[in-house]
PDB file of C-alpha atoms in Angstrom:
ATOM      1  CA  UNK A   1      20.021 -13.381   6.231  1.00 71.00           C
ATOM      2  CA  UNK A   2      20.243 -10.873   8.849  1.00 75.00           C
ATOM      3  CA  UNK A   3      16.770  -9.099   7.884  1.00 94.00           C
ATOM      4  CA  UNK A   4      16.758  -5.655   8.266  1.00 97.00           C
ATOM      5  CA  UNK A   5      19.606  -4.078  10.091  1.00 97.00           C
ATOM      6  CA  UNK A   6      19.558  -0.019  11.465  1.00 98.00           C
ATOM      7  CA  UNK A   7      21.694   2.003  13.101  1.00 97.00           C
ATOM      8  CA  UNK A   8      22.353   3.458  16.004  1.00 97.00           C
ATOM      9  CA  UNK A   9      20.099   1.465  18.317  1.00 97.00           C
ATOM     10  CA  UNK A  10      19.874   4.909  20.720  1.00 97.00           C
ATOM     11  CA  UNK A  11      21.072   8.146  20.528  1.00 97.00           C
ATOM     12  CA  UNK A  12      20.662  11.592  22.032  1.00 98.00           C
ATOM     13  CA  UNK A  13      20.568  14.754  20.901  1.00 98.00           C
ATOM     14  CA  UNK A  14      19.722  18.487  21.399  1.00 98.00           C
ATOM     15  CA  UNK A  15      17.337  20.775  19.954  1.00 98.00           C
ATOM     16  CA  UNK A  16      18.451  22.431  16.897  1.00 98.00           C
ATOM     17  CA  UNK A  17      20.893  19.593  16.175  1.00 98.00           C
ATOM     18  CA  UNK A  18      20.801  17.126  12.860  1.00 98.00           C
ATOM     19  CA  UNK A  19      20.584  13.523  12.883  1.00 98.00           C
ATOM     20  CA  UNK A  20      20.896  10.565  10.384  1.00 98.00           C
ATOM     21  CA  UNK A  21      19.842   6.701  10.577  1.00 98.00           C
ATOM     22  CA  UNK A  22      20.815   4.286   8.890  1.00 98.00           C
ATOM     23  CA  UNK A  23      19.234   1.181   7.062  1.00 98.00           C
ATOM     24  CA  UNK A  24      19.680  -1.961   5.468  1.00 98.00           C
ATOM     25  CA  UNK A  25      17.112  -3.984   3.678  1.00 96.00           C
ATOM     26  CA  UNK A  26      16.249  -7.566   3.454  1.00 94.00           C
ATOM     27  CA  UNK A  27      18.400  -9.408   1.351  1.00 93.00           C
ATOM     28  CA  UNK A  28      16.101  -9.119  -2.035  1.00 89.00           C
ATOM     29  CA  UNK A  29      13.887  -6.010  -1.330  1.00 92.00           C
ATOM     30  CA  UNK A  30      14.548  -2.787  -3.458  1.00 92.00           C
ATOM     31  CA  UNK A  31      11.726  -0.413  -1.353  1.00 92.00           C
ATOM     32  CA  UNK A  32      12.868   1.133   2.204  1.00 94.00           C
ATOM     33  CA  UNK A  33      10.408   2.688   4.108  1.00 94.00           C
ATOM     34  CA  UNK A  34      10.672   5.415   7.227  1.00 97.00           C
ATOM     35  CA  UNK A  35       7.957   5.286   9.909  1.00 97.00           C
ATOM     36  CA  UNK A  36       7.932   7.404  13.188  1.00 98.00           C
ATOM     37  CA  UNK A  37       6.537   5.332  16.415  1.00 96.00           C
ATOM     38  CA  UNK A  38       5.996   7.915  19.017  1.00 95.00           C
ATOM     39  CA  UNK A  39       5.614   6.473  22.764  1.00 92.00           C
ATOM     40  CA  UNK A  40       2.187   5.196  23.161  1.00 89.00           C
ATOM     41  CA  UNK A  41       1.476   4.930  18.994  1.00 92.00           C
ATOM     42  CA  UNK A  42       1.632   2.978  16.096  1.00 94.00           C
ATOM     43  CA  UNK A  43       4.064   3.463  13.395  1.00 96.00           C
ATOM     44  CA  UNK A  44       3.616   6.677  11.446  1.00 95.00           C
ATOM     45  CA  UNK A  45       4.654   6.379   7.337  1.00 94.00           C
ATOM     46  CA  UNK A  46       7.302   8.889   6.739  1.00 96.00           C
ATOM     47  CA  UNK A  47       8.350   8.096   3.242  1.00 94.00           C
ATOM     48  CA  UNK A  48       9.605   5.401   0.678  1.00 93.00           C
ATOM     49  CA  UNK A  49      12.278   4.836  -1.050  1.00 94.00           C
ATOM     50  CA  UNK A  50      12.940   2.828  -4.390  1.00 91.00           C
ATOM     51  CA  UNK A  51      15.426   3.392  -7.272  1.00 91.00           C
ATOM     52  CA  UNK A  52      16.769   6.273  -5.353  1.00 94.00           C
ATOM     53  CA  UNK A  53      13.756   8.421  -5.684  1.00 94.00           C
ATOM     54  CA  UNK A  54      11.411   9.308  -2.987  1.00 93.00           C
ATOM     55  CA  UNK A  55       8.389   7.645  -4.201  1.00 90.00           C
ATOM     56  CA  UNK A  56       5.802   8.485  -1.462  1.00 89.00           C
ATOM     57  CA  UNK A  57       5.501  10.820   1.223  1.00 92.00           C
ATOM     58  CA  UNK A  58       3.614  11.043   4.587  1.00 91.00           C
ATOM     59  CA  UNK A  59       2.579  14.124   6.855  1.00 92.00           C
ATOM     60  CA  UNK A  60       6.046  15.340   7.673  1.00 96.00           C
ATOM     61  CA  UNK A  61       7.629  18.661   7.303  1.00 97.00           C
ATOM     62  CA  UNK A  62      10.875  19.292   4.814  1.00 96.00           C
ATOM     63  CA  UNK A  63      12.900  18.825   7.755  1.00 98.00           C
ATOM     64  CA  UNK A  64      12.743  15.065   7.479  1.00 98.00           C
ATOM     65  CA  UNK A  65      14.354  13.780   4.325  1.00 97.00           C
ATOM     66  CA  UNK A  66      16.248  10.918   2.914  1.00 97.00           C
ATOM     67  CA  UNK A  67      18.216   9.179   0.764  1.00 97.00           C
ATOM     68  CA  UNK A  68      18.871   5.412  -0.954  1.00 97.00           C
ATOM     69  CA  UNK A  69      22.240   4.292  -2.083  1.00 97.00           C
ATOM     70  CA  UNK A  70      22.324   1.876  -5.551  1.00 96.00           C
ATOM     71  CA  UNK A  71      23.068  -1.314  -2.958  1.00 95.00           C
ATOM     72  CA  UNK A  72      19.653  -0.491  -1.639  1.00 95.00           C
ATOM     73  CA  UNK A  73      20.043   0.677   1.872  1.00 97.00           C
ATOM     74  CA  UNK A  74      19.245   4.217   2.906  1.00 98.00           C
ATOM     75  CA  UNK A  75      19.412   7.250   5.754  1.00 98.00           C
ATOM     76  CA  UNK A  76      17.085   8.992   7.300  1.00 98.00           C
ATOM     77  CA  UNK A  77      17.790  12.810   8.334  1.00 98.00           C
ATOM     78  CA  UNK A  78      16.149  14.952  10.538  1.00 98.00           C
ATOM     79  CA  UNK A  79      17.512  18.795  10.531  1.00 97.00           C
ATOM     80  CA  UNK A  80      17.020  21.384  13.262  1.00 98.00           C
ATOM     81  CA  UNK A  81      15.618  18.454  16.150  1.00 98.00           C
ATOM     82  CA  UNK A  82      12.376  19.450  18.228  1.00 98.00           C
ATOM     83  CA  UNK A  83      11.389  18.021  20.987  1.00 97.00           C
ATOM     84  CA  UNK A  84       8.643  16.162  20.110  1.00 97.00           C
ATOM     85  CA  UNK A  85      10.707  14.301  17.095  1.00 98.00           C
ATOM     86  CA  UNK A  86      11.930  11.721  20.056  1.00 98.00           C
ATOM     87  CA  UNK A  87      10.628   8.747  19.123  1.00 98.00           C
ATOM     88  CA  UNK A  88      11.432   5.093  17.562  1.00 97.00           C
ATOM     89  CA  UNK A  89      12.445   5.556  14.252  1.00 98.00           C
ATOM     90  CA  UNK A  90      11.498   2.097  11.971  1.00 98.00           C
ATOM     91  CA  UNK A  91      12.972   1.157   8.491  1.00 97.00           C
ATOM     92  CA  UNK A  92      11.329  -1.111   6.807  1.00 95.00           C
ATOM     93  CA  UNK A  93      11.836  -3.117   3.472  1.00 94.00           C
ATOM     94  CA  UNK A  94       9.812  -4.647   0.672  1.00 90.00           C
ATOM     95  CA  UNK A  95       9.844  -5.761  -2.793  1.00 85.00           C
ATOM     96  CA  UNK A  96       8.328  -2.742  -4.896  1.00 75.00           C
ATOM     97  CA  UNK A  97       6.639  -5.306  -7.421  1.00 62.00           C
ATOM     98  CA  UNK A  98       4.597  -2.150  -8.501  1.00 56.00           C
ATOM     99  CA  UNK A  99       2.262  -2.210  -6.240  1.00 54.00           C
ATOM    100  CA  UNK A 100       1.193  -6.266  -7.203  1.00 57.00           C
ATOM    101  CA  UNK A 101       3.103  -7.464  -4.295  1.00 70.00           C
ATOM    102  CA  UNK A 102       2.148  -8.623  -1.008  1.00 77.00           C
ATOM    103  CA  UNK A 103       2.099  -6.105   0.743  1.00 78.00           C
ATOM    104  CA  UNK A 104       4.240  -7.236   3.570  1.00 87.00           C
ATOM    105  CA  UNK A 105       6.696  -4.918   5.433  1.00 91.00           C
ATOM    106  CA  UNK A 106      10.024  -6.531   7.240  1.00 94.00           C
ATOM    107  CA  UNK A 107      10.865  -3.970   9.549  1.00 96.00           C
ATOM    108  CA  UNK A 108      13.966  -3.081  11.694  1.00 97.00           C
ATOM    109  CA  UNK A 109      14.528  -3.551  15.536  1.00 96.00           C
ATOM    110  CA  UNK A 110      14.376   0.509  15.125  1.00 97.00           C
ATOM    111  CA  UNK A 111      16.748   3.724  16.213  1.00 98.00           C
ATOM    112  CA  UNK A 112      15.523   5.249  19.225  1.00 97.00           C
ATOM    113  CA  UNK A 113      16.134   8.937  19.478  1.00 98.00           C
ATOM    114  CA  UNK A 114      16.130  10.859  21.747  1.00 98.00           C
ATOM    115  CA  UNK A 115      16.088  14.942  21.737  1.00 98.00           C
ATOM    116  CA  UNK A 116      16.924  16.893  25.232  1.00 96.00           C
TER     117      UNK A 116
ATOM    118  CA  UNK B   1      -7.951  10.918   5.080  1.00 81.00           C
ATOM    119  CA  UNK B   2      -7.671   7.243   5.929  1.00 86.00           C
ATOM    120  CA  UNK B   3      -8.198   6.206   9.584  1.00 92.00           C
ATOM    121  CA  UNK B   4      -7.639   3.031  11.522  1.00 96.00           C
ATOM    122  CA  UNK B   5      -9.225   2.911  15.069  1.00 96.00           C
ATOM    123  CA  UNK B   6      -8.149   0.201  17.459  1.00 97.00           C
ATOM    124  CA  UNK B   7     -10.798   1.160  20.317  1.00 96.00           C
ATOM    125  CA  UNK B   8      -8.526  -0.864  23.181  1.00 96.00           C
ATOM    126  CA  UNK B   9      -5.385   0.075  24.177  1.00 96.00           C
ATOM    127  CA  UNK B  10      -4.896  -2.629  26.923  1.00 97.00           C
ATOM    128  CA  UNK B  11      -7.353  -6.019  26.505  1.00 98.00           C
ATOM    129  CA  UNK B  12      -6.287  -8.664  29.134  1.00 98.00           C
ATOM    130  CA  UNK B  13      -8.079 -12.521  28.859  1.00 97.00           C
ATOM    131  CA  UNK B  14      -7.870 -15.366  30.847  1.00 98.00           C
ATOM    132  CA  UNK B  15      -5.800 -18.401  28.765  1.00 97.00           C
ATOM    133  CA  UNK B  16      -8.418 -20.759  27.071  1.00 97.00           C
ATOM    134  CA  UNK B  17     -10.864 -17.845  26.811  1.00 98.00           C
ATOM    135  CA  UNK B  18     -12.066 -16.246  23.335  1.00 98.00           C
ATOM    136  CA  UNK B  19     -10.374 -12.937  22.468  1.00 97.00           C
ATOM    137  CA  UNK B  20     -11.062 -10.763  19.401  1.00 98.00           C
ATOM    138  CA  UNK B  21      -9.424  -7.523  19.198  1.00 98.00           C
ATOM    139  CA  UNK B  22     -11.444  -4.746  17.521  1.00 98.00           C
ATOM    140  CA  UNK B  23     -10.322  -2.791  14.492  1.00 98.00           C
ATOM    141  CA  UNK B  24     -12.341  -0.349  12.498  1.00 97.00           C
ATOM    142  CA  UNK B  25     -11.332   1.902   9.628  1.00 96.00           C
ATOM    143  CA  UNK B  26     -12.184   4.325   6.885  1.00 94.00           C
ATOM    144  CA  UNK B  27     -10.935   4.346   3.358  1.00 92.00           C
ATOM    145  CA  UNK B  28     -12.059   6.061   0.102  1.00 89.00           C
ATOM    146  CA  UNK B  29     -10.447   3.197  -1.659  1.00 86.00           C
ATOM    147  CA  UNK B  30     -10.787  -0.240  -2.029  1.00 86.00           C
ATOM    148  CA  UNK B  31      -9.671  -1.306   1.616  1.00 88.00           C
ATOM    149  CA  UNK B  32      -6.567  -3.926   2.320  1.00 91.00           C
ATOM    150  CA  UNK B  33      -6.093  -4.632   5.861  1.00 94.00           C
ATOM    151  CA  UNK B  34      -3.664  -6.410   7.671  1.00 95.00           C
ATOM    152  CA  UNK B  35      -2.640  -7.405  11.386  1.00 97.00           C
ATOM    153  CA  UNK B  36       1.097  -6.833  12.911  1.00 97.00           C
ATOM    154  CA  UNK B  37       2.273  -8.303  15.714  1.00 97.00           C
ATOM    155  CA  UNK B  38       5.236  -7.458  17.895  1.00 96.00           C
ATOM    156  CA  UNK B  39       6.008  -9.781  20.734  1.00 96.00           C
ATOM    157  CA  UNK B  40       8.455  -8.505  23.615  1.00 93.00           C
ATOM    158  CA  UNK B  41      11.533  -7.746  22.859  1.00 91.00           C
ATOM    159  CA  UNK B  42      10.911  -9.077  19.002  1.00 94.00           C
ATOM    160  CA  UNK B  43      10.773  -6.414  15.892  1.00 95.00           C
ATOM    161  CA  UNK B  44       7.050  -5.931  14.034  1.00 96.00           C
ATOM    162  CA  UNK B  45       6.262  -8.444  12.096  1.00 95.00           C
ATOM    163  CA  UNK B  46       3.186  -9.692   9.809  1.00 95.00           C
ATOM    164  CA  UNK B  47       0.513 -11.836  11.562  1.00 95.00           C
ATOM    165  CA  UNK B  48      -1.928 -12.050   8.603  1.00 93.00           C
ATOM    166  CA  UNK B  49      -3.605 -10.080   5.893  1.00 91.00           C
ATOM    167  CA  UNK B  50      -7.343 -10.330   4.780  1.00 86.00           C
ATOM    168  CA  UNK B  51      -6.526 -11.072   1.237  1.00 80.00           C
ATOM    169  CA  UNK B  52      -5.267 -14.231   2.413  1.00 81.00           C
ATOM    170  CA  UNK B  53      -8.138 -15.540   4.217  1.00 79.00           C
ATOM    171  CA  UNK B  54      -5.767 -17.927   6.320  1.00 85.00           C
ATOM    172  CA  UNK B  55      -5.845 -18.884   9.771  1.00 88.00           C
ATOM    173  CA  UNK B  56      -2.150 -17.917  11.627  1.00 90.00           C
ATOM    174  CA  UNK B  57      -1.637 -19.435  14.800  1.00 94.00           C
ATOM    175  CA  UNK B  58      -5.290 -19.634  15.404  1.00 94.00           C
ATOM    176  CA  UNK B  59      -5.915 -16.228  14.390  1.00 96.00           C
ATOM    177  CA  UNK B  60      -8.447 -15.055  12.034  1.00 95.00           C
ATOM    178  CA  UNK B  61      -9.555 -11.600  10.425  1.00 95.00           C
ATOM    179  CA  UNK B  62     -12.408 -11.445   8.595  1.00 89.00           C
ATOM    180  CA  UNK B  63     -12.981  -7.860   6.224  1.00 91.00           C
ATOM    181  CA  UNK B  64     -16.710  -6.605   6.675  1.00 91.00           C
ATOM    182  CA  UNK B  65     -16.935  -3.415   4.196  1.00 89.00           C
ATOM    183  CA  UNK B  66     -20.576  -2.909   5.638  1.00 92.00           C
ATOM    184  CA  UNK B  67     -18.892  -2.341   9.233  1.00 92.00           C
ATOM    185  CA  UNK B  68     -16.053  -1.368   8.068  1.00 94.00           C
ATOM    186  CA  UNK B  69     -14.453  -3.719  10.277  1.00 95.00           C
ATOM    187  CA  UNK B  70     -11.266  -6.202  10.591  1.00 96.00           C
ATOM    188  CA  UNK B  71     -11.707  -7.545  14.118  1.00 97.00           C
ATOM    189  CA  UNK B  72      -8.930 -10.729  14.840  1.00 97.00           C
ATOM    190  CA  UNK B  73     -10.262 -13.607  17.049  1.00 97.00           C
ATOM    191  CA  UNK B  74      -8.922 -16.596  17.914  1.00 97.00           C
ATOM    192  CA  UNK B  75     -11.456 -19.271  20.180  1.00 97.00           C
ATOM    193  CA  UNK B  76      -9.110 -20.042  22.743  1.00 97.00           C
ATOM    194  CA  UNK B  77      -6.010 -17.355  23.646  1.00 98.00           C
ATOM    195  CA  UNK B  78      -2.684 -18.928  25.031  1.00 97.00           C
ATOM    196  CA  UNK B  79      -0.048 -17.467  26.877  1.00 97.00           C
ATOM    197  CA  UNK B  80       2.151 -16.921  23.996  1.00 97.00           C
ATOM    198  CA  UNK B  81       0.173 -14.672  22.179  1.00 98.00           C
ATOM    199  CA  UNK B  82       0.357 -12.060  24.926  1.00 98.00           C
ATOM    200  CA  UNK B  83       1.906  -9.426  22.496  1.00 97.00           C
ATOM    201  CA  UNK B  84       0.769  -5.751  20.601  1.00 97.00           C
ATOM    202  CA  UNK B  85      -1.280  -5.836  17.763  1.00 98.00           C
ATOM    203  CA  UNK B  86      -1.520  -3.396  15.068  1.00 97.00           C
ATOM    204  CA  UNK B  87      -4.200  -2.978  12.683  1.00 97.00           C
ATOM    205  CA  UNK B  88      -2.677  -1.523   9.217  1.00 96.00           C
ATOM    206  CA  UNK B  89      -4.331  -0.122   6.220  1.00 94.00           C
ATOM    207  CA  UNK B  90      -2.683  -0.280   2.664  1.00 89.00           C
ATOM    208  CA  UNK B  91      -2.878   3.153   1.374  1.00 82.00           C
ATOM    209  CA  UNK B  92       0.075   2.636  -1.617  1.00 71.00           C
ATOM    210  CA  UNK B  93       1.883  -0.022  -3.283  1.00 67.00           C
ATOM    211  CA  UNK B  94       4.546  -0.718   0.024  1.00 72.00           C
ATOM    212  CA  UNK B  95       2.659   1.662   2.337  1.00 84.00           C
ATOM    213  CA  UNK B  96       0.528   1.191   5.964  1.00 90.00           C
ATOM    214  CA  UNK B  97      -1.547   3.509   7.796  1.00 92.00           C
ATOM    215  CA  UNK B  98      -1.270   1.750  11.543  1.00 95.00           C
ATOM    216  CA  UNK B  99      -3.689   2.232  13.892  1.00 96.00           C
ATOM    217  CA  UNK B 100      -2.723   2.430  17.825  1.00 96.00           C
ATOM    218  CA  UNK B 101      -2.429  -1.083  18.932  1.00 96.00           C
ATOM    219  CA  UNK B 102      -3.880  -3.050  21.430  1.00 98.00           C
ATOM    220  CA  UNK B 103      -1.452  -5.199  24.248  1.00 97.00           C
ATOM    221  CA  UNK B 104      -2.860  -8.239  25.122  1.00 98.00           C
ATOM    222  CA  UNK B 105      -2.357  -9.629  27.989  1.00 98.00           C
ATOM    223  CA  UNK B 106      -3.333 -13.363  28.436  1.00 98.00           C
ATOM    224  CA  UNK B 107      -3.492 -14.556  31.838  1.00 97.00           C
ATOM    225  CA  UNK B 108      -2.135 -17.758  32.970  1.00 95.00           C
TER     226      UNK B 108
END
């Protein structure tokens, strides 16, 4: 099992421009989550994922939204790019088990963006 | 709003020492914490979880509510555990607030 797989490992872009990352879960896991690790932070919840739905949301403006395919894995799109949305991006899977499971997030190696 | 504060960003010990890396936090809810650890060039990963109560590679949380405080120890640091460590509250069924992290350094 590979664990959690995203891509692209780095990329650039420019202000104004759109971006989407890519994620695959952990063999098993149904629930993808989005964090945001800024330089210098820890890992900032963005939303989750399971069935399809958004099921939870963090502090982020419309601009950052999502999307999870039946096979599980899921994108992660940021429209009109500031400056200050360069970070590592995280995906991170789980079994939902309605809130009675564990508790334990396998996360990603990360995309690291990058906006000039 | 929930909060996790991890007062040190850089804590550097001497191998054999004692280390315990602070963690504090506040939570309207009932309060699950857990600590992450990322090792270089490794991804995030879970160390251990206070619902547990288990011992990881000589590690140990305990949860004081009174404090509100998760602090990890460990008696005697080795070199291999130089790594960052993230506090995390639960705050849904699959979600983590993190705090900032703390590197530790142990030196040889």
């Amino acid at each position: 099992d590979a664990g959690v797989t995203q891509s692209p490992t780095h990329l650039i872009k420019t202000r104004g421009q759109q971006v989407t990352l890519r994620c695959s879960p952990k063999s098993g896991h149904d629930t993808v989550s989005w964090y945001q690790q800024a330089l210098g932070q820890g890992p900032q919840f963005i939303f989750q994922y399971y069935e399809e739905e958004e099921r939870q949301r963090g502090n982020f403006p419309d601009r950052f939204s999502g999307h999870q395919f039946p096979n599980y894995s899921s994108e992660l799109n940021v429209n009109a790019l500031l400056l200050g949305d360069s970070a590592l991006y995280l995906c991170a899977s789980s079994p939902f088990g309605g809130g009675t499971n564990t508790g334990e997030l396998f996360f990603g190696e990360g995309s690291r963006l990058t906006v000039l | 709003a929930q909060r996790v504060t991890q007062p040190e960003k850089l804590l550097s010990v001497f191998k054999g020492a004692p280390v315990e890396l602070k963690c504090n936090y506040s939570y309207s809810g009932s309060p699950e914490l857990f600590w992450y650890v990322q090792y270089s060039r490794q991804r995030l990963q879970l160390l251990l979880r206070h619902i547990s109560r288990e011992s990881i590679k000589g590690f140990t949380a305990d949860l004081n509510k009174g404090e509100t405080s998760f602090h990890l120890k460990k008696p005697f640091a080795q070199e291999e555990d130089s790594a960052m460590y993230y506090c995390a509250l639960r705050t849904g069924a699959n979600n983590l607030f993190f705090g900032t992290g703390t590197r530790l350094t142990v030196i040889p």
